[in-house]
């Protein structure tokens, strides 16, 4: 039977609804009104009725009746750009995000793409198909960013295009702008196919200004999450680009971007997202914390909610299916007492109650990643002879502010005090390794090893002594990937990520503890970097300026070439 | 080559633009701002650059340079619902609409669908594929509305579904609400297929209220052009439905609907359209007249323009391709001095100048409809013996206010003074004919015959004498369709519509003259109806209340059954 037919009948009172909510204060994000004393009927996953009195005949003893007691009813929250296809097991993300009121997420998949290839994206799509939280994806775009400079296991352009026929693939993610304004044949092929399939292009325009921004958007890009300042936001909005403001574990841009609210009177092209969240933050909330932050920064609460619901849905044309409380839309909602402390008392997703007072109320099976994903490390245990650091005049990488790194030539006979040995080993079986030095972490003893290393997720190691580096690196290799911190030959903290070398199989609470232990361990060996676990994920990432170490060597990002190679 | 690549290069100044416009006052409908002293570059059909100064290197001697002299630059106008697939030859529509600033139209196709079947829609799609004005379609929905009560040549449900894979098919048009809230298996099949193909469902909710409106929208309908009053508009907006206000030749709803502007602060779900326009009105303008009317009614001019551009584009998710002046979007614009007299000085469509000072400036070929379309009348000349009007107690149709008709039983021995003989003949070859009486036209002499007769386009005839009816009907039959008015055995006016019995092959100016002559002729034989040519199109239409005559008989619309049959 047509799945809308029972919904129509419930609205007419010819069939009983699954859920009836009465006495609610509906936040109508379509008209930006509050509708007090309203009732809602839900049937077969959809809103059937939203109005002042429940139609006769539409409630039976099987109907779940919920007295909203005058509380606000918000649409379920929607995230238009994030990174949840790695680090935590996806079911763990869903448990916590649902409890926080999130009912739909569109996530980047470059992480399983780079680490596990086409199969990594395929498996993610199939394991998230029937979750109680709707998950859509954007595909990896340029993976790896520069073939000549780095190695990953990423899908080919043709493999990426093969994803486009899946209805849950909505976009191509994070198209690095310098590659778009100088398009090669792969870019042209990918973007042309996306346009033909009706697949949206999500932008990554950090650093582009003036006519380079026009050139970038001339490619067909329709949204971007990179603007940080009010000026950056407004110059994208004026070009018809949907701007997704960021407030997550890695970036806190709302404070600098918020004055834009005084400059525009039409907010449809604005939404907000975490752009990625760590385990500790996720245990405390999700998009609900962004709404609170917007309100704290002086945004109209109803516009804040519109940004995280209807506007976020519109980024990928999902707004006629979800994003507001309206008949025919998928029944996602949060009942909440106080908007400035957005803690949902009840969450309904896909027409089913899923969470109450911050805890999920449904049985959710643990997901099982394929066994083969546990064997992604094609690297033998390292030994001293594997380390061949350059001597004499040598290249180093110096941490600068924010996510910036700069190149510095040093003399190994006269090393600056704060210098670490630094190496990157290919783990996909090609045998590459590159060696340099790292300055500016503050680390004075021990070593750090990680495969949580954007975008290629190679094994990155740095430390004061080769022995500690070997200890940390081998622990990560044995665990099948992850993070390890060694001091005096012993492992003092670790985060195993055995699935593809990028995903934990621990419950989120345990992962959050290990995250805290790892951060504390880094501080204990002298690390002075704020939020070091995030910062250290970016040290090989050729999408950020200026000097990087990949499995192939030391990279001058600006000029896309090797240094000293 | 990727068609975006030259656009990117033009923005960077690495290639010369096709058109450069400078010194413009851009109406930015994305942010609702006016950007003064701005320049625009256009390349390969797209906006390449929109900013304060033209990038060096992007203009050559081949670049057309336009000094906007401080005039407003509006996005090209977009119509989200209309009926232009019949009556005038499509190229004639394009000539006049383009000159008025319209660059995109989404049109209903139930007219060629009902009169010419699947081929009628197919040919319309293929002949409009490469027009200088972008034409998208919605397919017929329930055609004919009631199989048992009327006959047309309409495509089957499976044939309708076969249209969905065409990228220019955006929706299913005008889904008559009573059939949706009592869905049969054909409705379910059509709507389910539409959802799977990502095809939108366009509503037709006239007369639905309260929970019947919820039930209707529970089907997945996402827009509606029927609301007339402020209350009708607001109750649809609150249900997340895009409302397309009407101001065309048939309906003038803006005055009654306009107070809604004081009730909402978010206008994204509002647009406006003609919902059909006659030849005389089209010679005077198109959507530009709607903008003027909105401004006259006190709307913010920039919101009025947003409604006819960005918002109209969003109805069918076209808003990331068009609807604002932004890099990467299709280059459609109007340069206009005065918004309250919206007469474009220059119109650019698909990146090419197409009109100047109200006249098109491009060569446009006359379109050729297939020869077979000229032979759609499967009906022989009528003779006196073909007319078998009931005698004694008989059913009649009485014209009431607006588009309403009511049933009345009369005594043919004692006919009211204002009574006409009224018959409908099937013209698709099944031999049906139905006979009744028509009261309330005011006509005192002569007869009227037409195939311009929603939705089935059967031959409808009414008049004072059988001789005049025969004269008018046979003139229409000989012409292959159209309208004829006879008096005392002579044809006193006619509008030949030889293509499918629904489309003229005359230039629009001549058609407008014939339209005027036909209306004048109707008034000369006593017709007292306002706008009679439109009104008379609806006399067989089972989508309007209450009594109708089809080829099968006299219909009680409310109860979907025959009267006196």
mmCIF file of N, CA, C and O in Angstrom, chain A residues 2 4 8 11-12 14 28 30 33 35 48-50 55 167 180-183 188 191 195-196 200 211 214-215 217-219 237-240 266 268 306 310-311 317 320 326-328, chain B residues 2 4-5 8 11-12 14 28 30 33 35 48-50 55 167 180-182 188 191 195-196 200 211 214-215 217-219 237-240 266 268 306 310-311 317 320 326-328:
data_model
loop_
_atom_site.group_PDB
_atom_site.id
_atom_site.type_symbol
_atom_site.label_atom_id
_atom_site.label_comp_id
_atom_site.label_asym_id
_atom_site.label_seq_id
_atom_site.Cartn_x
_atom_site.Cartn_y
_atom_site.Cartn_z
ATOM 1 N N UNK A 2 0.367 2.282 -0.624
ATOM 2 C CA UNK A 2 1.025 3.585 -0.642
ATOM 3 C C UNK A 2 1.191 4.059 0.801
ATOM 4 O O UNK A 2 0.220 4.112 1.556
ATOM 5 N N UNK A 4 1.495 6.816 2.161
ATOM 6 C CA UNK A 4 0.819 8.052 2.566
ATOM 7 C C UNK A 4 -0.666 7.825 2.880
ATOM 8 O O UNK A 4 -1.302 8.703 3.466
ATOM 9 N N UNK A 8 -3.174 10.080 5.334
ATOM 10 C CA UNK A 8 -4.357 10.820 4.880
ATOM 11 C C UNK A 8 -5.572 10.427 5.722
ATOM 12 O O UNK A 8 -6.320 11.288 6.211
ATOM 13 N N UNK A 11 -5.542 11.881 9.221
ATOM 14 C CA UNK A 11 -5.913 13.304 9.224
ATOM 15 C C UNK A 11 -7.426 13.467 9.114
ATOM 16 O O UNK A 11 -8.010 14.380 9.702
ATOM 17 N N UNK A 12 -8.047 12.571 8.374
ATOM 18 C CA UNK A 12 -9.503 12.659 8.181
ATOM 19 C C UNK A 12 -10.286 12.048 9.343
ATOM 20 O O UNK A 12 -11.513 12.142 9.387
ATOM 21 N N UNK A 14 -10.329 8.832 9.826
ATOM 22 C CA UNK A 14 -10.808 7.525 9.348
ATOM 23 C C UNK A 14 -9.897 6.392 9.794
ATOM 24 O O UNK A 14 -10.154 5.224 9.514
ATOM 25 N N UNK A 28 6.621 27.358 14.480
ATOM 26 C CA UNK A 28 6.379 27.210 13.042
ATOM 27 C C UNK A 28 7.484 27.941 12.278
ATOM 28 O O UNK A 28 7.463 29.165 12.135
ATOM 29 N N UNK A 30 8.132 27.745 9.178
ATOM 30 C CA UNK A 30 7.742 28.169 7.829
ATOM 31 C C UNK A 30 7.266 29.619 7.819
ATOM 32 O O UNK A 30 7.504 30.349 6.860
ATOM 33 N N UNK A 33 6.266 31.849 13.324
ATOM 34 C CA UNK A 33 5.223 32.155 14.300
ATOM 35 C C UNK A 33 5.257 31.094 15.399
ATOM 36 O O UNK A 33 5.666 29.963 15.153
ATOM 37 N N UNK A 35 2.594 28.908 17.455
ATOM 38 C CA UNK A 35 1.180 28.531 17.441
ATOM 39 C C UNK A 35 0.867 27.854 18.769
ATOM 40 O O UNK A 35 1.261 26.710 19.001
ATOM 41 N N UNK A 48 0.511 13.951 10.219
ATOM 42 C CA UNK A 48 -0.771 13.817 9.521
ATOM 43 C C UNK A 48 -1.600 15.083 9.691
ATOM 44 O O UNK A 48 -2.347 15.478 8.801
ATOM 45 N N UNK A 49 -1.481 15.708 10.847
ATOM 46 C CA UNK A 49 -2.347 16.841 11.160
ATOM 47 C C UNK A 49 -1.629 17.754 12.130
ATOM 48 O O UNK A 49 -0.967 17.292 13.061
ATOM 49 N N UNK A 50 -1.769 19.069 11.906
ATOM 50 C CA UNK A 50 -1.227 20.078 12.819
ATOM 51 C C UNK A 50 -2.292 21.167 12.920
ATOM 52 O O UNK A 50 -2.504 21.924 11.970
ATOM 53 N N UNK A 55 -8.911 15.907 15.106
ATOM 54 C CA UNK A 55 -10.118 15.446 14.408
ATOM 55 C C UNK A 55 -10.711 14.207 15.080
ATOM 56 O O UNK A 55 -9.976 13.315 15.518
ATOM 57 N N UNK A 167 20.075 7.348 -3.592
ATOM 58 C CA UNK A 167 19.239 8.494 -3.207
ATOM 59 C C UNK A 167 19.703 9.185 -1.929
ATOM 60 O O UNK A 167 19.270 10.297 -1.649
ATOM 61 N N UNK A 180 39.498 23.890 -7.778
ATOM 62 C CA UNK A 180 38.309 24.122 -8.607
ATOM 63 C C UNK A 180 38.547 25.261 -9.592
ATOM 64 O O UNK A 180 38.118 25.202 -10.746
ATOM 65 N N UNK A 181 39.271 26.291 -9.145
ATOM 66 C CA UNK A 181 39.461 27.420 -10.070
ATOM 67 C C UNK A 181 40.571 27.134 -11.079
ATOM 68 O O UNK A 181 40.732 27.888 -12.036
ATOM 69 N N UNK A 182 41.310 26.065 -10.860
ATOM 70 C CA UNK A 182 42.242 25.570 -11.896
ATOM 71 C C UNK A 182 41.865 24.121 -12.178
ATOM 72 O O UNK A 182 42.607 23.193 -11.853
ATOM 73 N N UNK A 183 40.720 23.913 -12.780
ATOM 74 C CA UNK A 183 40.201 22.540 -12.868
ATOM 75 C C UNK A 183 41.016 21.673 -13.829
ATOM 76 O O UNK A 183 41.366 22.109 -14.916
ATOM 77 N N UNK A 188 36.670 18.408 -13.799
ATOM 78 C CA UNK A 188 35.621 18.663 -14.780
ATOM 79 C C UNK A 188 34.670 17.469 -14.865
ATOM 80 O O UNK A 188 33.444 17.629 -14.856
ATOM 81 N N UNK A 191 32.538 17.200 -11.531
ATOM 82 C CA UNK A 191 31.553 18.276 -11.349
ATOM 83 C C UNK A 191 30.446 18.188 -12.399
ATOM 84 O O UNK A 191 29.284 18.447 -12.104
ATOM 85 N N UNK A 195 26.417 17.636 -11.603
ATOM 86 C CA UNK A 195 25.342 18.499 -12.094
ATOM 87 C C UNK A 195 24.292 17.671 -12.854
ATOM 88 O O UNK A 195 23.090 17.859 -12.657
ATOM 89 N N UNK A 196 24.754 16.739 -13.663
ATOM 90 C CA UNK A 196 23.809 15.909 -14.417
ATOM 91 C C UNK A 196 22.950 15.028 -13.517
ATOM 92 O O UNK A 196 21.798 14.745 -13.830
ATOM 93 N N UNK A 200 24.496 18.044 -5.376
ATOM 94 C CA UNK A 200 24.991 19.385 -5.060
ATOM 95 C C UNK A 200 26.496 19.375 -4.754
ATOM 96 O O UNK A 200 27.031 18.381 -4.276
ATOM 97 N N UNK A 211 37.247 38.200 -6.821
ATOM 98 C CA UNK A 211 36.838 37.468 -8.020
ATOM 99 C C UNK A 211 37.253 36.001 -7.991
ATOM 100 O O UNK A 211 36.729 35.207 -8.760
ATOM 101 N N UNK A 214 34.165 34.456 -6.875
ATOM 102 C CA UNK A 214 33.227 34.335 -8.004
ATOM 103 C C UNK A 214 33.609 33.148 -8.891
ATOM 104 O O UNK A 214 32.743 32.365 -9.279
ATOM 105 N N UNK A 215 34.892 33.062 -9.202
ATOM 106 C CA UNK A 215 35.352 31.973 -10.075
ATOM 107 C C UNK A 215 35.019 30.624 -9.451
ATOM 108 O O UNK A 215 34.564 29.698 -10.126
ATOM 109 N N UNK A 217 32.595 29.903 -7.250
ATOM 110 C CA UNK A 217 31.161 29.622 -7.254
ATOM 111 C C UNK A 217 30.618 29.465 -8.682
ATOM 112 O O UNK A 217 29.565 28.859 -8.878
ATOM 113 N N UNK A 218 31.350 30.001 -9.666
ATOM 114 C CA UNK A 218 30.961 29.801 -11.069
ATOM 115 C C UNK A 218 30.948 28.316 -11.432
ATOM 116 O O UNK A 218 30.303 27.908 -12.386
ATOM 117 N N UNK A 219 31.634 27.505 -10.637
ATOM 118 C CA UNK A 219 31.683 26.058 -10.902
ATOM 119 C C UNK A 219 30.374 25.363 -10.577
ATOM 120 O O UNK A 219 30.176 24.211 -10.946
ATOM 121 N N UNK A 237 26.964 35.124 1.106
ATOM 122 C CA UNK A 237 25.500 35.252 0.995
ATOM 123 C C UNK A 237 25.125 36.089 -0.226
ATOM 124 O O UNK A 237 24.198 35.756 -0.962
ATOM 125 N N UNK A 238 25.852 37.180 -0.423
ATOM 126 C CA UNK A 238 25.566 38.045 -1.580
ATOM 127 C C UNK A 238 25.775 37.332 -2.898
ATOM 128 O O UNK A 238 25.255 37.750 -3.919
ATOM 129 N N UNK A 239 26.553 36.280 -2.884
ATOM 130 C CA UNK A 239 26.762 35.485 -4.097
ATOM 131 C C UNK A 239 25.816 34.276 -4.145
ATOM 132 O O UNK A 239 26.040 33.329 -4.895
ATOM 133 N N UNK A 240 24.777 34.326 -3.311
ATOM 134 C CA UNK A 240 23.754 33.273 -3.366
ATOM 135 C C UNK A 240 24.200 31.946 -2.766
ATOM 136 O O UNK A 240 23.589 30.911 -3.035
ATOM 137 N N UNK A 266 16.861 38.540 5.440
ATOM 138 C CA UNK A 266 16.391 37.258 4.921
ATOM 139 C C UNK A 266 17.426 36.222 5.319
ATOM 140 O O UNK A 266 18.584 36.323 4.936
ATOM 141 N N UNK A 268 17.273 32.781 4.932
ATOM 142 C CA UNK A 268 17.124 31.430 4.390
ATOM 143 C C UNK A 268 18.446 30.775 4.016
ATOM 144 O O UNK A 268 18.536 29.559 3.991
ATOM 145 N N UNK A 306 15.137 27.938 13.237
ATOM 146 C CA UNK A 306 14.944 27.820 11.788
ATOM 147 C C UNK A 306 16.257 27.447 11.091
ATOM 148 O O UNK A 306 16.284 26.639 10.162
ATOM 149 N N UNK A 310 14.701 24.078 9.181
ATOM 150 C CA UNK A 310 14.270 24.323 7.801
ATOM 151 C C UNK A 310 15.430 24.745 6.892
ATOM 152 O O UNK A 310 15.573 24.248 5.764
ATOM 153 N N UNK A 311 16.248 25.675 7.383
ATOM 154 C CA UNK A 311 17.328 26.178 6.533
ATOM 155 C C UNK A 311 18.370 25.098 6.256
ATOM 156 O O UNK A 311 18.879 24.979 5.142
ATOM 157 N N UNK A 317 17.999 20.560 -0.535
ATOM 158 C CA UNK A 317 16.631 20.398 -1.059
ATOM 159 C C UNK A 317 15.826 19.334 -0.314
ATOM 160 O O UNK A 317 14.981 18.656 -0.912
ATOM 161 N N UNK A 320 11.237 20.010 1.465
ATOM 162 C CA UNK A 320 9.833 19.612 1.301
ATOM 163 C C UNK A 320 9.553 18.258 1.941
ATOM 164 O O UNK A 320 8.409 17.821 1.970
ATOM 165 N N UNK A 326 4.749 20.048 9.750
ATOM 166 C CA UNK A 326 3.734 20.317 8.733
ATOM 167 C C UNK A 326 3.223 18.991 8.173
ATOM 168 O O UNK A 326 3.999 18.048 8.037
ATOM 169 N N UNK A 327 1.921 18.920 7.849
ATOM 170 C CA UNK A 327 1.375 17.662 7.351
ATOM 171 C C UNK A 327 2.114 17.193 6.101
ATOM 172 O O UNK A 327 2.399 17.995 5.214
ATOM 173 N N UNK A 328 2.433 15.902 6.067
ATOM 174 C CA UNK A 328 3.132 15.342 4.913
ATOM 175 C C UNK A 328 4.632 15.281 5.079
ATOM 176 O O UNK A 328 5.311 14.578 4.347
ATOM 177 N N UNK B 2 34.093 21.035 -20.221
ATOM 178 C CA UNK B 2 33.146 21.347 -19.153
ATOM 179 C C UNK B 2 32.650 22.777 -19.367
ATOM 180 O O UNK B 2 33.451 23.705 -19.478
ATOM 181 N N UNK B 4 31.475 24.943 -17.518
ATOM 182 C CA UNK B 4 31.752 25.930 -16.458
ATOM 183 C C UNK B 4 33.180 26.486 -16.564
ATOM 184 O O UNK B 4 33.499 27.492 -15.926
ATOM 185 N N UNK B 5 34.031 25.788 -17.299
ATOM 186 C CA UNK B 5 35.452 26.162 -17.294
ATOM 187 C C UNK B 5 35.681 27.569 -17.865
ATOM 188 O O UNK B 5 36.402 28.369 -17.253
ATOM 189 N N UNK B 8 34.641 30.132 -15.182
ATOM 190 C CA UNK B 8 35.661 30.297 -14.141
ATOM 191 C C UNK B 8 36.784 31.198 -14.651
ATOM 192 O O UNK B 8 37.214 32.133 -13.973
ATOM 193 N N UNK B 11 35.862 34.872 -14.814
ATOM 194 C CA UNK B 11 35.876 35.497 -13.487
ATOM 195 C C UNK B 11 37.291 35.827 -13.054
ATOM 196 O O UNK B 11 37.531 36.839 -12.385
ATOM 197 N N UNK B 12 38.228 34.971 -13.446
ATOM 198 C CA UNK B 12 39.625 35.190 -13.055
ATOM 199 C C UNK B 12 40.336 36.192 -13.964
ATOM 200 O O UNK B 12 41.483 36.561 -13.692
ATOM 201 N N UNK B 14 41.087 35.424 -17.033
ATOM 202 C CA UNK B 14 41.940 34.618 -17.926
ATOM 203 C C UNK B 14 41.267 34.375 -19.275
ATOM 204 O O UNK B 14 41.841 33.745 -20.158
ATOM 205 N N UNK B 28 19.619 42.401 -5.081
ATOM 206 C CA UNK B 28 20.114 41.122 -4.584
ATOM 207 C C UNK B 28 19.003 40.437 -3.787
ATOM 208 O O UNK B 28 18.750 40.764 -2.629
ATOM 209 N N UNK B 30 18.920 37.430 -2.757
ATOM 210 C CA UNK B 30 19.407 36.481 -1.752
ATOM 211 C C UNK B 30 19.509 37.129 -0.383
ATOM 212 O O UNK B 30 19.240 36.495 0.631
ATOM 213 N N UNK B 33 19.064 43.130 -0.527
ATOM 214 C CA UNK B 33 19.828 44.378 -0.491
ATOM 215 C C UNK B 33 19.899 44.952 -1.898
ATOM 216 O O UNK B 33 19.807 44.205 -2.880
ATOM 217 N N UNK B 35 22.630 46.614 -4.296
ATOM 218 C CA UNK B 35 24.073 46.800 -4.392
ATOM 219 C C UNK B 35 24.335 47.804 -5.516
ATOM 220 O O UNK B 35 24.217 47.483 -6.690
ATOM 221 N N UNK B 48 29.401 35.053 -14.343
ATOM 222 C CA UNK B 48 30.771 34.691 -13.967
ATOM 223 C C UNK B 48 31.243 35.513 -12.776
ATOM 224 O O UNK B 48 32.001 35.045 -11.940
ATOM 225 N N UNK B 49 30.779 36.757 -12.712
ATOM 226 C CA UNK B 49 31.288 37.665 -11.678
ATOM 227 C C UNK B 49 30.230 38.708 -11.376
ATOM 228 O O UNK B 49 29.555 39.210 -12.279
ATOM 229 N N UNK B 50 30.072 39.025 -10.097
ATOM 230 C CA UNK B 50 29.163 40.092 -9.664
ATOM 231 C C UNK B 50 29.896 40.860 -8.571
ATOM 232 O O UNK B 50 30.056 40.353 -7.456
ATOM 233 N N UNK B 55 37.169 42.450 -13.150
ATOM 234 C CA UNK B 55 38.544 41.949 -13.071
ATOM 235 C C UNK B 55 39.322 42.225 -14.360
ATOM 236 O O UNK B 55 38.774 42.104 -15.457
ATOM 237 N N UNK B 167 14.490 15.470 -17.565
ATOM 238 C CA UNK B 167 14.960 16.442 -16.559
ATOM 239 C C UNK B 167 14.140 17.730 -16.552
ATOM 240 O O UNK B 167 14.225 18.506 -15.604
ATOM 241 N N UNK B 180 -7.470 13.166 -4.125
ATOM 242 C CA UNK B 180 -6.263 12.805 -3.374
ATOM 243 C C UNK B 180 -6.622 12.297 -1.979
ATOM 244 O O UNK B 180 -6.011 11.345 -1.476
ATOM 245 N N UNK B 181 -7.626 12.897 -1.362
ATOM 246 C CA UNK B 181 -7.945 12.453 0.003
ATOM 247 C C UNK B 181 -8.786 11.173 -0.003
ATOM 248 O O UNK B 181 -8.982 10.571 1.052
ATOM 249 N N UNK B 182 -9.248 10.778 -1.180
ATOM 250 C CA UNK B 182 -9.863 9.441 -1.338
ATOM 251 C C UNK B 182 -9.098 8.738 -2.463
ATOM 252 O O UNK B 182 -9.625 8.522 -3.560
ATOM 253 N N UNK B 188 -2.477 6.431 -6.066
ATOM 254 C CA UNK B 188 -1.379 5.901 -5.260
ATOM 255 C C UNK B 188 -0.167 5.610 -6.131
ATOM 256 O O UNK B 188 0.966 5.976 -5.802
ATOM 257 N N UNK B 191 1.422 9.019 -7.431
ATOM 258 C CA UNK B 191 2.069 9.813 -6.386
ATOM 259 C C UNK B 191 3.316 9.115 -5.847
ATOM 260 O O UNK B 191 4.319 9.756 -5.541
ATOM 261 N N UNK B 195 7.178 10.592 -6.035
ATOM 262 C CA UNK B 195 8.087 10.739 -4.890
ATOM 263 C C UNK B 195 9.411 10.006 -5.149
ATOM 264 O O UNK B 195 10.483 10.528 -4.865
ATOM 265 N N UNK B 196 9.322 8.821 -5.722
ATOM 266 C CA UNK B 196 10.552 8.069 -5.990
ATOM 267 C C UNK B 196 11.449 8.752 -7.019
ATOM 268 O O UNK B 196 12.665 8.653 -6.945
ATOM 269 N N UNK B 200 7.942 16.780 -7.963
ATOM 270 C CA UNK B 200 7.083 17.446 -6.976
ATOM 271 C C UNK B 200 5.606 17.348 -7.350
ATOM 272 O O UNK B 200 5.261 17.262 -8.525
ATOM 273 N N UNK B 211 -8.948 19.947 8.638
ATOM 274 C CA UNK B 211 -8.192 18.699 8.559
ATOM 275 C C UNK B 211 -8.228 18.070 7.169
ATOM 276 O O UNK B 211 -7.422 17.206 6.864
ATOM 277 N N UNK B 214 -5.075 19.250 5.808
ATOM 278 C CA UNK B 214 -3.979 18.422 6.322
ATOM 279 C C UNK B 214 -3.904 17.099 5.574
ATOM 280 O O UNK B 214 -2.827 16.656 5.177
ATOM 281 N N UNK B 215 -5.070 16.463 5.413
ATOM 282 C CA UNK B 215 -5.107 15.166 4.729
ATOM 283 C C UNK B 215 -4.550 15.294 3.315
ATOM 284 O O UNK B 215 -3.784 14.453 2.841
ATOM 285 N N UNK B 217 -2.414 17.587 2.147
ATOM 286 C CA UNK B 217 -0.969 17.820 2.126
ATOM 287 C C UNK B 217 -0.184 16.625 2.664
ATOM 288 O O UNK B 217 1.003 16.468 2.386
ATOM 289 N N UNK B 218 -0.850 15.768 3.429
ATOM 290 C CA UNK B 218 -0.205 14.539 3.902
ATOM 291 C C UNK B 218 0.224 13.651 2.736
ATOM 292 O O UNK B 218 1.092 12.794 2.875
ATOM 293 N N UNK B 219 -0.361 13.897 1.561
ATOM 294 C CA UNK B 219 -0.017 13.101 0.377
ATOM 295 C C UNK B 219 1.356 13.453 -0.194
ATOM 296 O O UNK B 219 1.872 12.741 -1.041
ATOM 297 N N UNK B 237 0.394 28.398 4.217
ATOM 298 C CA UNK B 237 1.782 28.698 4.607
ATOM 299 C C UNK B 237 2.126 28.013 5.923
ATOM 300 O O UNK B 237 3.209 27.460 6.083
ATOM 301 N N UNK B 238 1.198 28.056 6.876
ATOM 302 C CA UNK B 238 1.449 27.414 8.181
ATOM 303 C C UNK B 238 1.627 25.915 8.058
ATOM 304 O O UNK B 238 2.190 25.280 8.943
ATOM 305 N N UNK B 239 1.133 25.351 6.985
ATOM 306 C CA UNK B 239 1.317 23.917 6.736
ATOM 307 C C UNK B 239 2.522 23.652 5.832
ATOM 308 O O UNK B 239 2.655 22.579 5.262
ATOM 309 N N UNK B 240 3.387 24.665 5.693
ATOM 310 C CA UNK B 240 4.621 24.478 4.940
ATOM 311 C C UNK B 240 4.429 24.396 3.439
ATOM 312 O O UNK B 240 5.306 23.918 2.714
ATOM 313 N N UNK B 266 8.538 36.003 7.064
ATOM 314 C CA UNK B 266 9.390 35.184 6.207
ATOM 315 C C UNK B 266 8.582 34.889 4.953
ATOM 316 O O UNK B 266 7.515 34.291 5.015
ATOM 317 N N UNK B 268 9.603 33.284 2.071
ATOM 318 C CA UNK B 268 10.179 32.329 1.120
ATOM 319 C C UNK B 268 9.140 31.428 0.468
ATOM 320 O O UNK B 268 9.354 30.926 -0.617
ATOM 321 N N UNK B 306 11.536 39.432 -5.395
ATOM 322 C CA UNK B 306 11.983 38.138 -4.863
ATOM 323 C C UNK B 306 10.927 37.056 -5.116
ATOM 324 O O UNK B 306 11.248 35.916 -5.450
ATOM 325 N N UNK B 310 13.534 34.472 -7.071
ATOM 326 C CA UNK B 310 14.104 33.426 -6.212
ATOM 327 C C UNK B 310 13.045 32.493 -5.642
ATOM 328 O O UNK B 310 13.201 31.267 -5.634
ATOM 329 N N UNK B 311 11.953 33.072 -5.145
ATOM 330 C CA UNK B 311 10.924 32.236 -4.515
ATOM 331 C C UNK B 311 10.242 31.333 -5.533
ATOM 332 O O UNK B 311 9.970 30.160 -5.254
ATOM 333 N N UNK B 317 12.773 23.643 -6.698
ATOM 334 C CA UNK B 317 14.196 23.448 -6.411
ATOM 335 C C UNK B 317 15.109 23.908 -7.545
ATOM 336 O O UNK B 317 16.172 23.327 -7.759
ATOM 337 N N UNK B 320 19.069 26.877 -6.956
ATOM 338 C CA UNK B 320 20.528 26.928 -7.016
ATOM 339 C C UNK B 320 21.024 27.065 -8.457
ATOM 340 O O UNK B 320 22.222 27.199 -8.681
ATOM 341 N N UNK B 326 23.938 35.882 -9.342
ATOM 342 C CA UNK B 326 25.008 35.326 -8.522
ATOM 343 C C UNK B 326 25.904 34.456 -9.391
ATOM 344 O O UNK B 326 25.407 33.781 -10.297
ATOM 345 N N UNK B 327 27.203 34.465 -9.123
ATOM 346 C CA UNK B 327 28.123 33.681 -9.959
ATOM 347 C C UNK B 327 27.727 32.202 -9.968
ATOM 348 O O UNK B 327 27.386 31.648 -8.925
ATOM 349 N N UNK B 328 27.745 31.604 -11.144
ATOM 350 C CA UNK B 328 27.397 30.192 -11.276
ATOM 351 C C UNK B 328 25.956 29.956 -11.654
ATOM 352 O O UNK B 328 25.597 28.869 -12.087
#
